[in-house]
Amino acid sequence: MHKSLNQIKSIVIIGSGNVATNLGLTLFNKGYLIKQVWSRSLVNADTLAKKLNCNATNDLKEITNADLYIATIKDDILHLVLDKLEVNNIVHTSGSLGLEVFNKKQKNSGVFYPLQTFNKKINITFSNIPILIEANNELFEKKIQAVGNQISRSVIPMKSTQRKKLHLAAVFACNFTNHMFAIANNILTRSNIDFQLLLPLINQTVLKIKNKDPEEVQTGPAIRNDKKMIKNHIKSIHDKKIKELYRLISDSIMKNNE
Ligand SMILES: NC(=O)c1ccc[n+]([C@@H]2O[C@H](COP(=O)([O-])OP(=O)(O)OC[C@H]3O[C@@H](n4cnc5c(N)ncnc54)[C@H](OP(=O)(O)O)[C@@H]3O)[C@@H](O)[C@H]2O)c1
C-alpha cells in the first residue's frame, strides 16, 4: 500500500453481512489494518473477525479507535445504529441512502457504495467494481477516494440524488433479473429439466447489451406481438401472481415498442 501523511490505515467494520465480508476481506488483503468487527450478533461478528484477524464485539460502547468506520448495516435500521455511534470518519455502503442518515456527532461522513451484488459465501474481486463515493467535505472525500483506488480501478464521486437513480436501475437490472431466473428455475424444476441448460442463453443476453441498447435487441413473444403464444404461456402458468407478472412485463415490452 502506498503511504502518505493522514491517509486511512486502520478500519472498523460495522456489520458482518454480505458487504462487510467481501469488502472487509478485500481491504484486509490490500494491507489495511482491520481493528474490529461490530455486529448485532456476536457469533456473526466473530465469524468475520476471525477472517480479518481482529477482535469482535456486539457492544457499540466497546467500539475501538480507527481512521475509518465502514457501516454495512441493513438500510432500514442503519440510522438506529448510527445514532448510537460517536465516531468521526464514517461511511455507509448503501446505494439508496444519502448523507442525511448521519448525525452531527459524525464530523466526517460519506458514502462508499460498491455497485455489485454480494453474498458473504461468495468471494468477489473488487478491481472491476465501480465504487460510488460522496462525502460531506472535500478532504474526507479525497481520503475515501484513496481507499477506493487501492481496491478498484473505478472510483466515481456521485451525489446522492444521482446515486439513488443508479440504485433504482440496479434493482431492475440485477435484483429483478435474478428473480426472473428464480421463476425460470421453478418452472424447469417442476418439469425435471436442468436450469444449467439456460446458461448460454443468459450469458448471450448479457453479452449483446455490451455494445447495443437493450431495447434494440429485445426478442420474444411480446416484442413480436404474438398474442396466441402469450395466451398459451399464461394459461400454462400455475401461480396467479406469476401469471400477472408475465402479463405486466409483456405489456411493458409492447408499450416500449409502440
Ligand atoms: N448485498 C449487496 O449486494 C449490496 C450491494 C451494495 C450495497 N449494499 C448495501 O450494503 C449494506 C449492507 O448490505 P448487506 O447485503 O451486507 O446486508 P446483510 O448481509 O443483510 O447484513 C447487514 C448487517 O445488518 C445487521 N442487522 C440486520 N438487522 C439488524 C438490526 N435490527 N439491528 C442491528 N443490526 C442489524 C446484520 O447483523 P447480524 O447478522 O449480526 O444480525 C448484518 O451485520 C446495505 O446498506 C445495502 O444496501 C448491499
PDB file of C-alpha atoms and ligand atoms in Angstrom:
ATOM      1  CA  MET A   1       0.000   0.000   0.000  1.00  0.00           C
ATOM      2  CA  HIS A   2       1.316   3.493  -0.892  1.00  0.00           C
ATOM      3  CA  LYS A   3       1.772   5.556   2.298  1.00  0.00           C
ATOM      4  CA  SER A   4       1.318   9.274   2.779  1.00  0.00           C
ATOM      5  CA  LEU A   5       0.501  11.605   5.681  1.00  0.00           C
ATOM      6  CA  ASN A   6      -3.049  11.369   7.112  1.00  0.00           C
ATOM      7  CA  GLN A   7      -4.031   8.503   4.904  1.00  0.00           C
ATOM      8  CA  ILE A   8      -6.508   5.937   6.199  1.00  0.00           C
ATOM      9  CA  LYS A   9      -4.698   2.894   7.561  1.00  0.00           C
ATOM     10  CA  SER A  10      -6.976   1.370  10.186  1.00  0.00           C
ATOM     11  CA  ILE A  11     -10.624   0.420   9.770  1.00  0.00           C
ATOM     12  CA  VAL A  12     -13.528  -0.792  11.921  1.00  0.00           C
ATOM     13  CA  ILE A  13     -16.251  -2.728  10.124  1.00  0.00           C
ATOM     14  CA  ILE A  14     -19.786  -2.188  11.435  1.00  0.00           C
ATOM     15  CA  GLY A  15     -21.850  -5.175  10.306  1.00  0.00           C
ATOM     16  CA  SER A  16     -20.934  -8.720   9.356  1.00  0.00           C
ATOM     17  CA  GLY A  17     -23.122  -9.462   6.345  1.00  0.00           C
ATOM     18  CA  ASN A  18     -22.569  -9.739   2.600  1.00  0.00           C
ATOM     19  CA  VAL A  19     -20.849  -6.389   2.015  1.00  0.00           C
ATOM     20  CA  ALA A  20     -18.949  -6.425   5.320  1.00  0.00           C
ATOM     21  CA  THR A  21     -17.471  -9.816   4.483  1.00  0.00           C
ATOM     22  CA  ASN A  22     -16.468  -9.069   0.884  1.00  0.00           C
ATOM     23  CA  LEU A  23     -15.264  -5.502   1.466  1.00  0.00           C
ATOM     24  CA  GLY A  24     -13.565  -6.394   4.762  1.00  0.00           C
ATOM     25  CA  LEU A  25     -11.607  -9.257   3.182  1.00  0.00           C
ATOM     26  CA  THR A  26     -10.630  -7.126   0.185  1.00  0.00           C
ATOM     27  CA  LEU A  27      -9.319  -4.282   2.378  1.00  0.00           C
ATOM     28  CA  PHE A  28      -7.565  -6.744   4.691  1.00  0.00           C
ATOM     29  CA  ASN A  29      -5.841  -8.411   1.717  1.00  0.00           C
ATOM     30  CA  LYS A  30      -4.743  -4.971   0.471  1.00  0.00           C
ATOM     31  CA  GLY A  31      -2.918  -4.399   3.736  1.00  0.00           C
ATOM     32  CA  TYR A  32      -5.388  -2.280   5.713  1.00  0.00           C
ATOM     33  CA  LEU A  33      -5.422  -2.948   9.435  1.00  0.00           C
ATOM     34  CA  ILE A  34      -8.946  -4.081  10.300  1.00  0.00           C
ATOM     35  CA  LYS A  35      -9.132  -3.335  14.011  1.00  0.00           C
ATOM     36  CA  GLN A  36     -12.579  -4.649  14.888  1.00  0.00           C
ATOM     37  CA  VAL A  37     -15.888  -6.003  13.654  1.00  0.00           C
ATOM     38  CA  TRP A  38     -19.114  -4.939  15.356  1.00  0.00           C
ATOM     39  CA  SER A  39     -22.352  -6.765  14.688  1.00  0.00           C
ATOM     40  CA  ARG A  40     -25.694  -7.219  16.431  1.00  0.00           C
ATOM     41  CA  SER A  41     -24.922 -10.909  16.795  1.00  0.00           C
ATOM     42  CA  LEU A  42     -21.590 -11.662  18.466  1.00  0.00           C
ATOM     43  CA  VAL A  43     -21.412 -15.007  16.660  1.00  0.00           C
ATOM     44  CA  ASN A  44     -21.617 -13.276  13.256  1.00  0.00           C
ATOM     45  CA  ALA A  45     -19.169 -10.555  14.296  1.00  0.00           C
ATOM     46  CA  ASP A  46     -16.753 -13.222  15.498  1.00  0.00           C
ATOM     47  CA  THR A  47     -17.015 -15.284  12.300  1.00  0.00           C
ATOM     48  CA  LEU A  48     -15.909 -12.286  10.214  1.00  0.00           C
ATOM     49  CA  ALA A  49     -13.391 -11.018  12.786  1.00  0.00           C
ATOM     50  CA  LYS A  50     -11.562 -14.370  12.668  1.00  0.00           C
ATOM     51  CA  LYS A  51     -11.119 -13.960   8.889  1.00  0.00           C
ATOM     52  CA  LEU A  52      -9.842 -10.416   9.374  1.00  0.00           C
ATOM     53  CA  ASN A  53      -7.555 -11.277  12.272  1.00  0.00           C
ATOM     54  CA  CYS A  54      -9.190  -8.781  14.639  1.00  0.00           C
ATOM     55  CA  ASN A  55     -11.491  -8.689  17.640  1.00  0.00           C
ATOM     56  CA  ALA A  56     -15.280  -8.812  17.599  1.00  0.00           C
ATOM     57  CA  THR A  57     -17.917  -7.017  19.635  1.00  0.00           C
ATOM     58  CA  ASN A  58     -21.678  -6.583  19.735  1.00  0.00           C
ATOM     59  CA  ASP A  59     -21.465  -3.612  22.110  1.00  0.00           C
ATOM     60  CA  LEU A  60     -21.371  -0.184  20.457  1.00  0.00           C
ATOM     61  CA  LYS A  61     -19.772   1.265  23.607  1.00  0.00           C
ATOM     62  CA  GLU A  62     -16.773  -1.006  23.013  1.00  0.00           C
ATOM     63  CA  ILE A  63     -16.026   0.324  19.537  1.00  0.00           C
ATOM     64  CA  THR A  64     -12.328   0.999  19.214  1.00  0.00           C
ATOM     65  CA  ASN A  65     -10.446   3.958  17.634  1.00  0.00           C
ATOM     66  CA  ALA A  66      -9.750   3.772  13.912  1.00  0.00           C
ATOM     67  CA  ASP A  67      -9.094   6.033  10.916  1.00  0.00           C
ATOM     68  CA  LEU A  68     -12.306   4.897   9.205  1.00  0.00           C
ATOM     69  CA  TYR A  69     -15.591   3.238  10.169  1.00  0.00           C
ATOM     70  CA  ILE A  70     -17.491   1.394   7.442  1.00  0.00           C
ATOM     71  CA  ALA A  71     -21.158   0.853   8.292  1.00  0.00           C
ATOM     72  CA  THR A  72     -22.610  -2.037   6.282  1.00  0.00           C
ATOM     73  CA  ILE A  73     -25.940  -2.435   8.010  1.00  0.00           C
ATOM     74  CA  LYS A  74     -29.442  -3.166   6.690  1.00  0.00           C
ATOM     75  CA  ASP A  75     -30.684   0.149   5.223  1.00  0.00           C
ATOM     76  CA  ASP A  76     -33.897   0.492   7.222  1.00  0.00           C
ATOM     77  CA  ILE A  77     -32.157   0.281  10.613  1.00  0.00           C
ATOM     78  CA  LEU A  78     -28.849   1.992   9.743  1.00  0.00           C
ATOM     79  CA  HIS A  79     -29.963   5.276  11.352  1.00  0.00           C
ATOM     80  CA  LEU A  80     -30.682   3.499  14.648  1.00  0.00           C
ATOM     81  CA  VAL A  81     -27.147   2.137  14.814  1.00  0.00           C
ATOM     82  CA  LEU A  82     -25.573   5.435  13.664  1.00  0.00           C
ATOM     83  CA  ASP A  83     -27.476   7.353  16.357  1.00  0.00           C
ATOM     84  CA  LYS A  84     -25.666   5.328  18.998  1.00  0.00           C
ATOM     85  CA  LEU A  85     -22.209   5.786  17.443  1.00  0.00           C
ATOM     86  CA  GLU A  86     -19.922   8.626  18.438  1.00  0.00           C
ATOM     87  CA  VAL A  87     -17.187   8.375  15.814  1.00  0.00           C
ATOM     88  CA  ASN A  88     -15.679  10.595  13.134  1.00  0.00           C
ATOM     89  CA  ASN A  89     -14.707   9.437   9.660  1.00  0.00           C
ATOM     90  CA  ILE A  90     -17.595   7.147   8.842  1.00  0.00           C
ATOM     91  CA  VAL A  91     -19.093   5.893   5.583  1.00  0.00           C
ATOM     92  CA  HIS A  92     -22.090   3.736   4.760  1.00  0.00           C
ATOM     93  CA  THR A  93     -22.289   1.413   1.759  1.00  0.00           C
ATOM     94  CA  SER A  94     -25.887   1.967   0.703  1.00  0.00           C
ATOM     95  CA  GLY A  95     -26.927   2.997  -2.795  1.00  0.00           C
ATOM     96  CA  SER A  96     -30.264   4.361  -1.689  1.00  0.00           C
ATOM     97  CA  LEU A  97     -29.396   6.377   1.432  1.00  0.00           C
ATOM     98  CA  GLY A  98     -27.903   9.864   1.398  1.00  0.00           C
ATOM     99  CA  LEU A  99     -25.717  11.756   3.856  1.00  0.00           C
ATOM    100  CA  GLU A 100     -28.751  12.794   5.926  1.00  0.00           C
ATOM    101  CA  VAL A 101     -28.695   9.423   7.681  1.00  0.00           C
ATOM    102  CA  PHE A 102     -25.611  10.552   9.651  1.00  0.00           C
ATOM    103  CA  ASN A 103     -25.883  12.824  12.672  1.00  0.00           C
ATOM    104  CA  LYS A 104     -23.877  15.831  13.804  1.00  0.00           C
ATOM    105  CA  LYS A 105     -21.702  13.705  16.104  1.00  0.00           C
ATOM    106  CA  GLN A 106     -20.159  12.182  12.971  1.00  0.00           C
ATOM    107  CA  LYS A 107     -17.946  15.047  11.759  1.00  0.00           C
ATOM    108  CA  ASN A 108     -16.656  13.464   8.553  1.00  0.00           C
ATOM    109  CA  SER A 109     -19.271  11.291   6.894  1.00  0.00           C
ATOM    110  CA  GLY A 110     -19.660   9.797   3.481  1.00  0.00           C
ATOM    111  CA  VAL A 111     -20.833   7.061   1.169  1.00  0.00           C
ATOM    112  CA  PHE A 112     -18.784   4.203  -0.240  1.00  0.00           C
ATOM    113  CA  TYR A 113     -21.228   2.305  -2.462  1.00  0.00           C
ATOM    114  CA  PRO A 114     -19.838  -0.671  -4.363  1.00  0.00           C
ATOM    115  CA  LEU A 115     -22.098  -1.283  -7.362  1.00  0.00           C
ATOM    116  CA  GLN A 116     -22.167  -5.072  -7.292  1.00  0.00           C
ATOM    117  CA  THR A 117     -24.258  -7.914  -5.905  1.00  0.00           C
ATOM    118  CA  PHE A 118     -22.614  -9.508  -2.859  1.00  0.00           C
ATOM    119  CA  ASN A 119     -23.118 -12.701  -0.938  1.00  0.00           C
ATOM    120  CA  LYS A 120     -20.976 -13.481   2.070  1.00  0.00           C
ATOM    121  CA  LYS A 121     -20.484 -17.078   0.904  1.00  0.00           C
ATOM    122  CA  ILE A 122     -19.129 -15.963  -2.492  1.00  0.00           C
ATOM    123  CA  ASN A 123     -15.748 -14.178  -2.632  1.00  0.00           C
ATOM    124  CA  ILE A 124     -15.602 -11.477  -5.267  1.00  0.00           C
ATOM    125  CA  THR A 125     -12.787  -9.433  -6.864  1.00  0.00           C
ATOM    126  CA  PHE A 126     -13.203  -5.688  -6.415  1.00  0.00           C
ATOM    127  CA  SER A 127     -10.889  -4.383  -9.151  1.00  0.00           C
ATOM    128  CA  ASN A 128     -13.676  -4.059 -11.759  1.00  0.00           C
ATOM    129  CA  ILE A 129     -16.426  -2.957  -9.379  1.00  0.00           C
ATOM    130  CA  PRO A 130     -17.448   0.715  -9.669  1.00  0.00           C
ATOM    131  CA  ILE A 131     -17.382   2.384  -6.253  1.00  0.00           C
ATOM    132  CA  LEU A 132     -19.566   5.486  -5.979  1.00  0.00           C
ATOM    133  CA  ILE A 133     -18.329   7.867  -3.330  1.00  0.00           C
ATOM    134  CA  GLU A 134     -19.659  11.018  -1.690  1.00  0.00           C
ATOM    135  CA  ALA A 135     -18.661  12.928   1.445  1.00  0.00           C
ATOM    136  CA  ASN A 136     -19.735  15.933   3.493  1.00  0.00           C
ATOM    137  CA  ASN A 137     -16.368  17.642   2.868  1.00  0.00           C
ATOM    138  CA  GLU A 138     -13.673  17.661   0.212  1.00  0.00           C
ATOM    139  CA  LEU A 139     -10.802  16.394   2.356  1.00  0.00           C
ATOM    140  CA  PHE A 140     -12.735  13.366   3.592  1.00  0.00           C
ATOM    141  CA  GLU A 141     -13.901  12.627   0.042  1.00  0.00           C
ATOM    142  CA  LYS A 142     -10.232  12.576  -1.052  1.00  0.00           C
ATOM    143  CA  LYS A 143      -9.408  10.178   1.783  1.00  0.00           C
ATOM    144  CA  ILE A 144     -12.150   7.708   0.909  1.00  0.00           C
ATOM    145  CA  GLN A 145     -11.294   8.085  -2.790  1.00  0.00           C
ATOM    146  CA  ALA A 146      -7.754   6.958  -1.905  1.00  0.00           C
ATOM    147  CA  VAL A 147      -9.128   3.875  -0.129  1.00  0.00           C
ATOM    148  CA  GLY A 148     -11.333   3.114  -3.141  1.00  0.00           C
ATOM    149  CA  ASN A 149      -8.380   3.496  -5.514  1.00  0.00           C
ATOM    150  CA  GLN A 150      -6.489   0.809  -3.617  1.00  0.00           C
ATOM    151  CA  ILE A 151      -9.130  -1.810  -4.405  1.00  0.00           C
ATOM    152  CA  SER A 152     -10.895  -0.681  -7.603  1.00  0.00           C
ATOM    153  CA  ARG A 153      -9.992   0.870 -10.958  1.00  0.00           C
ATOM    154  CA  SER A 154     -13.306   2.737 -10.998  1.00  0.00           C
ATOM    155  CA  VAL A 155     -13.964   5.093  -8.077  1.00  0.00           C
ATOM    156  CA  ILE A 156     -16.502   7.733  -9.044  1.00  0.00           C
ATOM    157  CA  PRO A 157     -17.714  10.727  -6.987  1.00  0.00           C
ATOM    158  CA  MET A 158     -21.523  10.932  -7.278  1.00  0.00           C
ATOM    159  CA  LYS A 159     -24.145  12.910  -5.367  1.00  0.00           C
ATOM    160  CA  SER A 160     -26.964  11.082  -3.554  1.00  0.00           C
ATOM    161  CA  THR A 161     -29.722  12.173  -5.971  1.00  0.00           C
ATOM    162  CA  GLN A 162     -27.940  10.542  -8.912  1.00  0.00           C
ATOM    163  CA  ARG A 163     -26.735   7.540  -6.901  1.00  0.00           C
ATOM    164  CA  LYS A 164     -30.332   6.817  -5.825  1.00  0.00           C
ATOM    165  CA  LYS A 165     -31.311   6.599  -9.530  1.00  0.00           C
ATOM    166  CA  LEU A 166     -28.361   4.290 -10.162  1.00  0.00           C
ATOM    167  CA  HIS A 167     -29.538   2.106  -7.287  1.00  0.00           C
ATOM    168  CA  LEU A 168     -33.088   2.028  -8.690  1.00  0.00           C
ATOM    169  CA  ALA A 169     -31.712   0.971 -12.089  1.00  0.00           C
ATOM    170  CA  ALA A 170     -29.584  -1.685 -10.375  1.00  0.00           C
ATOM    171  CA  VAL A 171     -32.682  -3.142  -8.694  1.00  0.00           C
ATOM    172  CA  PHE A 172     -34.245  -3.651 -12.144  1.00  0.00           C
ATOM    173  CA  ALA A 173     -31.027  -4.816 -13.823  1.00  0.00           C
ATOM    174  CA  CYS A 174     -29.862  -7.185 -11.078  1.00  0.00           C
ATOM    175  CA  ASN A 175     -32.397  -7.979  -8.360  1.00  0.00           C
ATOM    176  CA  PHE A 176     -35.447  -8.297 -10.631  1.00  0.00           C
ATOM    177  CA  THR A 177     -33.448 -10.194 -13.255  1.00  0.00           C
ATOM    178  CA  ASN A 178     -32.333 -12.661 -10.581  1.00  0.00           C
ATOM    179  CA  HIS A 179     -35.963 -13.122  -9.549  1.00  0.00           C
ATOM    180  CA  MET A 180     -36.734 -13.954 -13.185  1.00  0.00           C
ATOM    181  CA  PHE A 181     -34.011 -16.630 -13.020  1.00  0.00           C
ATOM    182  CA  ALA A 182     -35.650 -17.982  -9.845  1.00  0.00           C
ATOM    183  CA  ILE A 183     -39.040 -18.211 -11.620  1.00  0.00           C
ATOM    184  CA  ALA A 184     -37.399 -19.919 -14.620  1.00  0.00           C
ATOM    185  CA  ASN A 185     -35.688 -22.368 -12.265  1.00  0.00           C
ATOM    186  CA  ASN A 186     -39.012 -23.137 -10.604  1.00  0.00           C
ATOM    187  CA  ILE A 187     -40.729 -23.832 -13.932  1.00  0.00           C
ATOM    188  CA  LEU A 188     -37.877 -26.128 -15.028  1.00  0.00           C
ATOM    189  CA  THR A 189     -37.644 -27.972 -11.694  1.00  0.00           C
ATOM    190  CA  ARG A 190     -41.355 -28.845 -11.885  1.00  0.00           C
ATOM    191  CA  SER A 191     -40.680 -30.479 -15.266  1.00  0.00           C
ATOM    192  CA  ASN A 192     -37.431 -32.095 -14.162  1.00  0.00           C
ATOM    193  CA  ILE A 193     -35.269 -30.012 -16.530  1.00  0.00           C
ATOM    194  CA  ASP A 194     -31.784 -28.758 -15.579  1.00  0.00           C
ATOM    195  CA  PHE A 195     -31.568 -24.948 -15.115  1.00  0.00           C
ATOM    196  CA  GLN A 196     -27.954 -25.061 -16.406  1.00  0.00           C
ATOM    197  CA  LEU A 197     -29.396 -25.527 -19.926  1.00  0.00           C
ATOM    198  CA  LEU A 198     -30.375 -21.839 -19.816  1.00  0.00           C
ATOM    199  CA  LEU A 199     -26.860 -20.551 -19.059  1.00  0.00           C
ATOM    200  CA  PRO A 200     -25.661 -19.999 -22.689  1.00  0.00           C
ATOM    201  CA  LEU A 201     -28.894 -18.052 -23.345  1.00  0.00           C
ATOM    202  CA  ILE A 202     -28.479 -15.984 -20.163  1.00  0.00           C
ATOM    203  CA  ASN A 203     -24.819 -15.255 -20.978  1.00  0.00           C
ATOM    204  CA  GLN A 204     -25.660 -14.148 -24.538  1.00  0.00           C
ATOM    205  CA  THR A 205     -28.484 -11.901 -23.227  1.00  0.00           C
ATOM    206  CA  VAL A 206     -25.889 -10.030 -21.180  1.00  0.00           C
ATOM    207  CA  LEU A 207     -23.157 -10.102 -23.850  1.00  0.00           C
ATOM    208  CA  LYS A 208     -25.312  -8.495 -26.533  1.00  0.00           C
ATOM    209  CA  ILE A 209     -26.060  -5.403 -24.410  1.00  0.00           C
ATOM    210  CA  LYS A 210     -22.335  -4.616 -24.148  1.00  0.00           C
ATOM    211  CA  ASN A 211     -22.477  -2.680 -27.408  1.00  0.00           C
ATOM    212  CA  LYS A 212     -26.190  -2.308 -28.069  1.00  0.00           C
ATOM    213  CA  ASP A 213     -29.105  -0.539 -26.443  1.00  0.00           C
ATOM    214  CA  PRO A 214     -31.209  -3.179 -24.570  1.00  0.00           C
ATOM    215  CA  GLU A 215     -34.427  -2.061 -26.289  1.00  0.00           C
ATOM    216  CA  GLU A 216     -32.803  -2.586 -29.677  1.00  0.00           C
ATOM    217  CA  VAL A 217     -32.015  -6.256 -29.006  1.00  0.00           C
ATOM    218  CA  GLN A 218     -35.254  -7.331 -27.268  1.00  0.00           C
ATOM    219  CA  THR A 219     -36.592 -10.685 -28.501  1.00  0.00           C
ATOM    220  CA  GLY A 220     -39.520 -12.967 -27.542  1.00  0.00           C
ATOM    221  CA  PRO A 221     -43.284 -13.225 -27.989  1.00  0.00           C
ATOM    222  CA  ALA A 222     -44.147  -9.759 -26.598  1.00  0.00           C
ATOM    223  CA  ILE A 223     -41.884  -7.810 -28.978  1.00  0.00           C
ATOM    224  CA  ARG A 224     -43.284  -9.906 -31.869  1.00  0.00           C
ATOM    225  CA  ASN A 225     -46.784  -9.164 -30.568  1.00  0.00           C
ATOM    226  CA  ASP A 226     -47.526 -12.898 -30.686  1.00  0.00           C
ATOM    227  CA  LYS A 227     -50.822 -12.815 -28.742  1.00  0.00           C
ATOM    228  CA  LYS A 228     -51.553 -16.533 -29.251  1.00  0.00           C
ATOM    229  CA  MET A 229     -48.257 -17.605 -27.695  1.00  0.00           C
ATOM    230  CA  ILE A 230     -48.663 -15.134 -24.828  1.00  0.00           C
ATOM    231  CA  LYS A 231     -52.142 -16.520 -24.089  1.00  0.00           C
ATOM    232  CA  ASN A 232     -50.838 -20.110 -24.103  1.00  0.00           C
ATOM    233  CA  HIS A 233     -47.945 -19.243 -21.823  1.00  0.00           C
ATOM    234  CA  ILE A 234     -50.214 -17.501 -19.310  1.00  0.00           C
ATOM    235  CA  LYS A 235     -52.596 -20.475 -19.390  1.00  0.00           C
ATOM    236  CA  SER A 236     -49.756 -22.888 -18.603  1.00  0.00           C
ATOM    237  CA  ILE A 237     -48.563 -20.953 -15.512  1.00  0.00           C
ATOM    238  CA  HIS A 238     -49.924 -22.307 -12.204  1.00  0.00           C
ATOM    239  CA  ASP A 239     -49.259 -19.392  -9.844  1.00  0.00           C
ATOM    240  CA  LYS A 240     -51.706 -16.456 -10.135  1.00  0.00           C
ATOM    241  CA  LYS A 241     -49.064 -13.847  -9.240  1.00  0.00           C
ATOM    242  CA  ILE A 242     -46.618 -15.214 -11.828  1.00  0.00           C
ATOM    243  CA  LYS A 243     -49.422 -15.130 -14.452  1.00  0.00           C
ATOM    244  CA  GLU A 244     -49.912 -11.436 -13.580  1.00  0.00           C
ATOM    245  CA  LEU A 245     -46.166 -10.794 -13.731  1.00  0.00           C
ATOM    246  CA  TYR A 246     -45.964 -12.367 -17.219  1.00  0.00           C
ATOM    247  CA  ARG A 247     -48.844 -10.115 -18.353  1.00  0.00           C
ATOM    248  CA  LEU A 248     -47.329  -6.937 -16.841  1.00  0.00           C
ATOM    249  CA  ILE A 249     -43.867  -7.500 -18.288  1.00  0.00           C
ATOM    250  CA  SER A 250     -45.253  -8.415 -21.724  1.00  0.00           C
ATOM    251  CA  ASP A 251     -47.374  -5.219 -21.687  1.00  0.00           C
ATOM    252  CA  SER A 252     -44.322  -3.180 -20.716  1.00  0.00           C
ATOM    253  CA  ILE A 253     -42.257  -4.668 -23.583  1.00  0.00           C
ATOM    254  CA  MET A 254     -45.113  -3.962 -26.036  1.00  0.00           C
ATOM    255  CA  LYS A 255     -45.526  -0.356 -24.788  1.00  0.00           C
ATOM    256  CA  ASN A 256     -41.779   0.264 -25.160  1.00  0.00           C
ATOM    257  CA  ASN A 257     -42.116  -0.803 -28.771  1.00  0.00           C
ATOM    258  CA  GLU A 258     -45.090   1.468 -29.616  1.00  0.00           C
TER     259      GLU A 258
HETATM  260  N1  LIG B   1     -25.765  -7.123  -0.721  1.00  0.00           N
HETATM  261  C1  LIG B   1     -25.492  -6.387  -1.754  1.00  0.00           C
HETATM  262  O1  LIG B   1     -25.424  -6.898  -2.872  1.00  0.00           O
HETATM  263  C2  LIG B   1     -25.206  -4.910  -1.605  1.00  0.00           C
HETATM  264  C3  LIG B   1     -24.527  -4.241  -2.628  1.00  0.00           C
HETATM  265  C4  LIG B   1     -24.187  -2.898  -2.458  1.00  0.00           C
HETATM  266  C5  LIG B   1     -24.556  -2.229  -1.298  1.00  0.00           C
HETATM  267  N2  LIG B   1     -25.256  -2.899  -0.335  1.00  0.00           N
HETATM  268  C6  LIG B   1     -25.607  -2.150   0.883  1.00  0.00           C
HETATM  269  O2  LIG B   1     -24.716  -2.533   1.940  1.00  0.00           O
HETATM  270  C7  LIG B   1     -25.430  -2.541   3.193  1.00  0.00           C
HETATM  271  C8  LIG B   1     -25.348  -3.925   3.819  1.00  0.00           C
HETATM  272  O3  LIG B   1     -25.939  -4.855   2.963  1.00  0.00           O
HETATM  273  P1  LIG B   1     -25.686  -6.423   3.173  1.00  0.00           P
HETATM  274  O4  LIG B   1     -26.253  -7.121   1.985  1.00  0.00           O
HETATM  275  O5  LIG B   1     -24.276  -6.673   3.546  1.00  0.00           O
HETATM  276  O6  LIG B   1     -26.608  -6.688   4.412  1.00  0.00           O
HETATM  277  P2  LIG B   1     -26.820  -8.052   5.250  1.00  0.00           P
HETATM  278  O7  LIG B   1     -25.919  -9.118   4.732  1.00  0.00           O
HETATM  279  O8  LIG B   1     -28.267  -8.316   5.281  1.00  0.00           O
HETATM  280  O9  LIG B   1     -26.275  -7.701   6.717  1.00  0.00           O
HETATM  281  C9  LIG B   1     -26.190  -6.450   7.230  1.00  0.00           C
HETATM  282  C10 LIG B   1     -25.922  -6.360   8.701  1.00  0.00           C
HETATM  283  O10 LIG B   1     -27.112  -5.786   9.268  1.00  0.00           O
HETATM  284  C11 LIG B   1     -27.222  -6.306  10.566  1.00  0.00           C
HETATM  285  N3  LIG B   1     -28.605  -6.168  11.041  1.00  0.00           N
HETATM  286  C12 LIG B   1     -29.737  -6.659  10.493  1.00  0.00           C
HETATM  287  N4  LIG B   1     -30.815  -6.291  11.217  1.00  0.00           N
HETATM  288  C13 LIG B   1     -30.335  -5.560  12.249  1.00  0.00           C
HETATM  289  C14 LIG B   1     -30.930  -4.893  13.351  1.00  0.00           C
HETATM  290  N5  LIG B   1     -32.267  -4.902  13.528  1.00  0.00           N
HETATM  291  N6  LIG B   1     -30.122  -4.234  14.231  1.00  0.00           N
HETATM  292  C15 LIG B   1     -28.772  -4.202  14.041  1.00  0.00           C
HETATM  293  N7  LIG B   1     -28.146  -4.820  13.010  1.00  0.00           N
HETATM  294  C16 LIG B   1     -28.914  -5.480  12.144  1.00  0.00           C
HETATM  295  C17 LIG B   1     -26.776  -7.746  10.471  1.00  0.00           C
HETATM  296  O11 LIG B   1     -26.347  -8.139  11.755  1.00  0.00           O
HETATM  297  P3  LIG B   1     -26.303  -9.654  12.272  1.00  0.00           P
HETATM  298  O12 LIG B   1     -26.019 -10.539  11.095  1.00  0.00           O
HETATM  299  O13 LIG B   1     -25.194  -9.647  13.265  1.00  0.00           O
HETATM  300  O14 LIG B   1     -27.620  -9.930  12.874  1.00  0.00           O
HETATM  301  C18 LIG B   1     -25.616  -7.639   9.487  1.00  0.00           C
HETATM  302  O15 LIG B   1     -24.402  -7.433  10.170  1.00  0.00           O
HETATM  303  C19 LIG B   1     -26.827  -2.055   2.882  1.00  0.00           C
HETATM  304  O16 LIG B   1     -26.868  -0.677   3.035  1.00  0.00           O
HETATM  305  C20 LIG B   1     -27.009  -2.422   1.405  1.00  0.00           C
HETATM  306  O17 LIG B   1     -27.947  -1.598   0.753  1.00  0.00           O
HETATM  307  C21 LIG B   1     -25.573  -4.227  -0.443  1.00  0.00           C
END
